[in-house]
Structure formats: structure tokens, C-alpha cells
Amino acid sequence: MIYIACGSVIMVVGIIWLINPPRKPHPLYGYYSYLAQTNSTSFKFAQKKASLYFILFGGIQLLIGVGVHLLNWDRYFLIWLLTFYLFLVFPIMATEKSLKKFLIDRHELPHDYVNPDDVKHEKTKGFRDRK
């Protein structure tokens, strides 16, 4: 049931963003990231892609939830509870990846952008990591 509920909410958010996209970057409504705020075209591109990815992954999660319910696998609730959040992460990852490619193709990637996969941390004594 958690897949059905979460998938439905993700799909509704994607549909709302598709029907009524935000006009300017706002942390409470719309897709809000560093790359999306680069310029107005990247913001519009990010809103469109995020809404489509949210609809896609919300629909996939909804279908999985219906399949789980029809197959009577509801008793494996712990598995569904530990994996449902992945469908919240996937559309964000896909949007950031396509937005980065969009900005690279237009030669508009910010010069201070750091790819999160390239960051290496060194362990130090204490509570901080050195970059």
C-alpha cells in the first residue's frame, strides 16, 4: 500500500508541475536546484523534465504497488518500507543528469560547478572531513 500511496503522490506532483509550472525558482514549489537556477532557460527545462520524470517514476511505483497488492505480497511490508524512497530519488537524479547535459551542450554549465561524484573526502581525526 505504501507504493500505491507514494506513487500516487509523486505522480500528482508531476502532473501539477506540468499543468502549472512555477514562474521563478522557489524552494517550496517546483524543482529547485543549483543547476536549475543557472538561467531562465535551464529553469524552464528543469521544470519540464522534473515533471515528466515525476510522472514516469510515480506511475512505475504505482504499478508496482498495484502488482504487490494483487499478488498478496503486502505482508513483506518491511521490504517495501525500505525501498519506496528510491522512487523519490530516481526522478531527481534523472533530472539533474539531463539538466547537466543540457547545460554542457549549450556551454552554460557554471564554472564553479562541482560534480558530486568527483568529490573525495579524506578522513581526519575529529568530527570534520577534509575536502
mmCIF file with all atom_site columns, N, CA and C in Angstrom, residues 78-107:
data_model
loop_
_atom_site.group_PDB
_atom_site.id
_atom_site.type_symbol
_atom_site.label_atom_id
_atom_site.label_alt_id
_atom_site.label_comp_id
_atom_site.label_asym_id
_atom_site.label_entity_id
_atom_site.label_seq_id
_atom_site.pdbx_PDB_ins_code
_atom_site.Cartn_x
_atom_site.Cartn_y
_atom_site.Cartn_z
_atom_site.occupancy
_atom_site.B_iso_or_equiv
_atom_site.pdbx_formal_charge
_atom_site.auth_seq_id
_atom_site.auth_comp_id
_atom_site.auth_asym_id
_atom_site.auth_atom_id
_atom_site.pdbx_PDB_model_num
ATOM 1  N N  . LEU A 1 78  ? 8.137  -4.598 5.314   1.00 0.00 ? 78  LEU A N  1
ATOM 2  C CA . LEU A 1 78  ? 9.456  -4.054 5.640   1.00 0.00 ? 78  LEU A CA 1
ATOM 3  C C  . LEU A 1 78  ? 10.287 -3.815 4.382   1.00 0.00 ? 78  LEU A C  1
ATOM 4  N N  . ILE A 1 79  ? 10.194 -4.713 3.423   1.00 0.00 ? 79  ILE A N  1
ATOM 5  C CA . ILE A 1 79  ? 10.920 -4.541 2.156   1.00 0.00 ? 79  ILE A CA 1
ATOM 6  C C  . ILE A 1 79  ? 10.403 -3.312 1.421   1.00 0.00 ? 79  ILE A C  1
ATOM 7  N N  . TRP A 1 80  ? 9.098  -3.158 1.371   1.00 0.00 ? 80  TRP A N  1
ATOM 8  C CA . TRP A 1 80  ? 8.518  -2.012 0.654   1.00 0.00 ? 80  TRP A CA 1
ATOM 9  C C  . TRP A 1 80  ? 8.835  -0.711 1.388   1.00 0.00 ? 80  TRP A C  1
ATOM 10 N N  . LEU A 1 81  ? 8.874  -0.762 2.703   1.00 0.00 ? 81  LEU A N  1
ATOM 11 C CA . LEU A 1 81  ? 9.186  0.422  3.502   1.00 0.00 ? 81  LEU A CA 1
ATOM 12 C C  . LEU A 1 81  ? 10.637 0.847  3.307   1.00 0.00 ? 81  LEU A C  1
ATOM 13 N N  . LEU A 1 82  ? 11.525 -0.121 3.136   1.00 0.00 ? 82  LEU A N  1
ATOM 14 C CA . LEU A 1 82  ? 12.941 0.200  2.964   1.00 0.00 ? 82  LEU A CA 1
ATOM 15 C C  . LEU A 1 82  ? 13.308 0.582  1.533   1.00 0.00 ? 82  LEU A C  1
ATOM 16 N N  . THR A 1 83  ? 12.413 0.369  0.565   1.00 0.00 ? 83  THR A N  1
ATOM 17 C CA . THR A 1 83  ? 12.745 0.658  -0.833  1.00 0.00 ? 83  THR A CA 1
ATOM 18 C C  . THR A 1 83  ? 11.886 1.742  -1.480  1.00 0.00 ? 83  THR A C  1
ATOM 19 N N  . PHE A 1 84  ? 10.821 2.191  -0.840  1.00 0.00 ? 84  PHE A N  1
ATOM 20 C CA . PHE A 1 84  ? 9.930  3.140  -1.514  1.00 0.00 ? 84  PHE A CA 1
ATOM 21 C C  . PHE A 1 84  ? 10.589 4.482  -1.768  1.00 0.00 ? 84  PHE A C  1
ATOM 22 N N  . TYR A 1 85  ? 11.530 4.886  -0.930  1.00 0.00 ? 85  TYR A N  1
ATOM 23 C CA . TYR A 1 85  ? 12.162 6.194  -1.075  1.00 0.00 ? 85  TYR A CA 1
ATOM 24 C C  . TYR A 1 85  ? 13.023 6.279  -2.334  1.00 0.00 ? 85  TYR A C  1
ATOM 25 N N  . LEU A 1 86  ? 13.427 5.139  -2.893  1.00 0.00 ? 86  LEU A N  1
ATOM 26 C CA . LEU A 1 86  ? 14.224 5.159  -4.116  1.00 0.00 ? 86  LEU A CA 1
ATOM 27 C C  . LEU A 1 86  ? 13.484 5.854  -5.250  1.00 0.00 ? 86  LEU A C  1
ATOM 28 N N  . PHE A 1 87  ? 12.162 5.712  -5.266  1.00 0.00 ? 87  PHE A N  1
ATOM 29 C CA . PHE A 1 87  ? 11.380 6.345  -6.320  1.00 0.00 ? 87  PHE A CA 1
ATOM 30 C C  . PHE A 1 87  ? 11.224 7.844  -6.095  1.00 0.00 ? 87  PHE A C  1
ATOM 31 N N  . LEU A 1 88  ? 11.668 8.343  -4.959  1.00 0.00 ? 88  LEU A N  1
ATOM 32 C CA . LEU A 1 88  ? 11.779 9.785  -4.750  1.00 0.00 ? 88  LEU A CA 1
ATOM 33 C C  . LEU A 1 88  ? 13.128 10.285 -5.237  1.00 0.00 ? 88  LEU A C  1
ATOM 34 N N  . VAL A 1 89  ? 14.134 9.436  -5.178  1.00 0.00 ? 89  VAL A N  1
ATOM 35 C CA . VAL A 1 89  ? 15.490 9.817  -5.556  1.00 0.00 ? 89  VAL A CA 1
ATOM 36 C C  . VAL A 1 89  ? 15.693 9.723  -7.074  1.00 0.00 ? 89  VAL A C  1
ATOM 37 N N  . PHE A 1 90  ? 15.126 8.707  -7.707  1.00 0.00 ? 90  PHE A N  1
ATOM 38 C CA . PHE A 1 90  ? 15.342 8.488  -9.137  1.00 0.00 ? 90  PHE A CA 1
ATOM 39 C C  . PHE A 1 90  ? 14.947 9.680  -10.015 1.00 0.00 ? 90  PHE A C  1
ATOM 40 N N  . PRO A 1 91  ? 13.773 10.308 -9.828  1.00 0.00 ? 91  PRO A N  1
ATOM 41 C CA . PRO A 1 91  ? 13.458 11.442 -10.704 1.00 0.00 ? 91  PRO A CA 1
ATOM 42 C C  . PRO A 1 91  ? 14.387 12.628 -10.495 1.00 0.00 ? 91  PRO A C  1
ATOM 43 N N  . ILE A 1 92  ? 14.876 12.817 -9.278  1.00 0.00 ? 92  ILE A N  1
ATOM 44 C CA . ILE A 1 92  ? 15.798 13.915 -9.022  1.00 0.00 ? 92  ILE A CA 1
ATOM 45 C C  . ILE A 1 92  ? 17.133 13.638 -9.698  1.00 0.00 ? 92  ILE A C  1
ATOM 46 N N  . MET A 1 93  ? 17.611 12.400 -9.593  1.00 0.00 ? 93  MET A N  1
ATOM 47 C CA . MET A 1 93  ? 18.862 12.035 -10.260 1.00 0.00 ? 93  MET A CA 1
ATOM 48 C C  . MET A 1 93  ? 18.743 12.187 -11.780 1.00 0.00 ? 93  MET A C  1
ATOM 49 N N  . ALA A 1 94  ? 17.643 11.724 -12.345 1.00 0.00 ? 94  ALA A N  1
ATOM 50 C CA . ALA A 1 94  ? 17.457 11.801 -13.792 1.00 0.00 ? 94  ALA A CA 1
ATOM 51 C C  . ALA A 1 94  ? 17.345 13.252 -14.256 1.00 0.00 ? 94  ALA A C  1
ATOM 52 N N  . THR A 1 95  ? 16.662 14.084 -13.482 1.00 0.00 ? 95  THR A N  1
ATOM 53 C CA . THR A 1 95  ? 16.523 15.489 -13.844 1.00 0.00 ? 95  THR A CA 1
ATOM 54 C C  . THR A 1 95  ? 17.869 16.198 -13.801 1.00 0.00 ? 95  THR A C  1
ATOM 55 N N  . GLU A 1 96  ? 18.643 15.961 -12.747 1.00 0.00 ? 96  GLU A N  1
ATOM 56 C CA . GLU A 1 96  ? 19.958 16.602 -12.635 1.00 0.00 ? 96  GLU A CA 1
ATOM 57 C C  . GLU A 1 96  ? 20.887 16.149 -13.759 1.00 0.00 ? 96  GLU A C  1
ATOM 58 N N  . LYS A 1 97  ? 20.817 14.887 -14.101 1.00 0.00 ? 97  LYS A N  1
ATOM 59 C CA . LYS A 1 97  ? 21.679 14.368 -15.167 1.00 0.00 ? 97  LYS A CA 1
ATOM 60 C C  . LYS A 1 97  ? 21.313 15.001 -16.515 1.00 0.00 ? 97  LYS A C  1
ATOM 61 N N  . SER A 1 98  ? 20.025 15.060 -16.829 1.00 0.00 ? 98  SER A N  1
ATOM 62 C CA . SER A 1 98  ? 19.620 15.652 -18.106 1.00 0.00 ? 98  SER A CA 1
ATOM 63 C C  . SER A 1 98  ? 19.835 17.165 -18.110 1.00 0.00 ? 98  SER A C  1
ATOM 64 N N  . LEU A 1 99  ? 19.691 17.808 -16.960 1.00 0.00 ? 99  LEU A N  1
ATOM 65 C CA . LEU A 1 99  ? 19.932 19.252 -16.873 1.00 0.00 ? 99  LEU A CA 1
ATOM 66 C C  . LEU A 1 99  ? 21.416 19.561 -17.058 1.00 0.00 ? 99  LEU A C  1
ATOM 67 N N  . LYS A 1 100 ? 22.275 18.739 -16.477 1.00 0.00 ? 100 LYS A N  1
ATOM 68 C CA . LYS A 1 100 ? 23.719 18.934 -16.650 1.00 0.00 ? 100 LYS A CA 1
ATOM 69 C C  . LYS A 1 100 ? 24.099 18.758 -18.117 1.00 0.00 ? 100 LYS A C  1
ATOM 70 N N  . LYS A 1 101 ? 23.551 17.738 -18.769 1.00 0.00 ? 101 LYS A N  1
ATOM 71 C CA . LYS A 1 101 ? 23.831 17.512 -20.194 1.00 0.00 ? 101 LYS A CA 1
ATOM 72 C C  . LYS A 1 101 ? 23.322 18.685 -21.031 1.00 0.00 ? 101 LYS A C  1
ATOM 73 N N  . PHE A 1 102 ? 22.130 19.194 -20.695 1.00 0.00 ? 102 PHE A N  1
ATOM 74 C CA . PHE A 1 102 ? 21.557 20.340 -21.393 1.00 0.00 ? 102 PHE A CA 1
ATOM 75 C C  . PHE A 1 102 ? 22.476 21.559 -21.286 1.00 0.00 ? 102 PHE A C  1
ATOM 76 N N  . LEU A 1 103 ? 22.977 21.818 -20.083 1.00 0.00 ? 103 LEU A N  1
ATOM 77 C CA . LEU A 1 103 ? 23.844 22.978 -19.879 1.00 0.00 ? 103 LEU A CA 1
ATOM 78 C C  . LEU A 1 103 ? 25.211 22.795 -20.540 1.00 0.00 ? 103 LEU A C  1
ATOM 79 N N  . ILE A 1 104 ? 25.730 21.575 -20.533 1.00 0.00 ? 104 ILE A N  1
ATOM 80 C CA . ILE A 1 104 ? 27.018 21.321 -21.201 1.00 0.00 ? 104 ILE A CA 1
ATOM 81 C C  . ILE A 1 104 ? 26.875 21.507 -22.707 1.00 0.00 ? 104 ILE A C  1
ATOM 82 N N  . ASP A 1 105 ? 25.783 21.023 -23.285 1.00 0.00 ? 105 ASP A N  1
ATOM 83 C CA . ASP A 1 105 ? 25.559 21.176 -24.728 1.00 0.00 ? 105 ASP A CA 1
ATOM 84 C C  . ASP A 1 105 ? 25.435 22.638 -25.143 1.00 0.00 ? 105 ASP A C  1
ATOM 85 N N  . ARG A 1 106 ? 24.915 23.462 -24.263 1.00 0.00 ? 106 ARG A N  1
ATOM 86 C CA . ARG A 1 106 ? 24.764 24.894 -24.557 1.00 0.00 ? 106 ARG A CA 1
ATOM 87 C C  . ARG A 1 106 ? 25.952 25.721 -24.058 1.00 0.00 ? 106 ARG A C  1
ATOM 88 N N  . HIS A 1 107 ? 26.954 25.071 -23.496 1.00 0.00 ? 107 HIS A N  1
ATOM 89 C CA . HIS A 1 107 ? 28.145 25.728 -22.933 1.00 0.00 ? 107 HIS A CA 1
ATOM 90 C C  . HIS A 1 107 ? 27.768 26.744 -21.855 1.00 0.00 ? 107 HIS A C  1
#
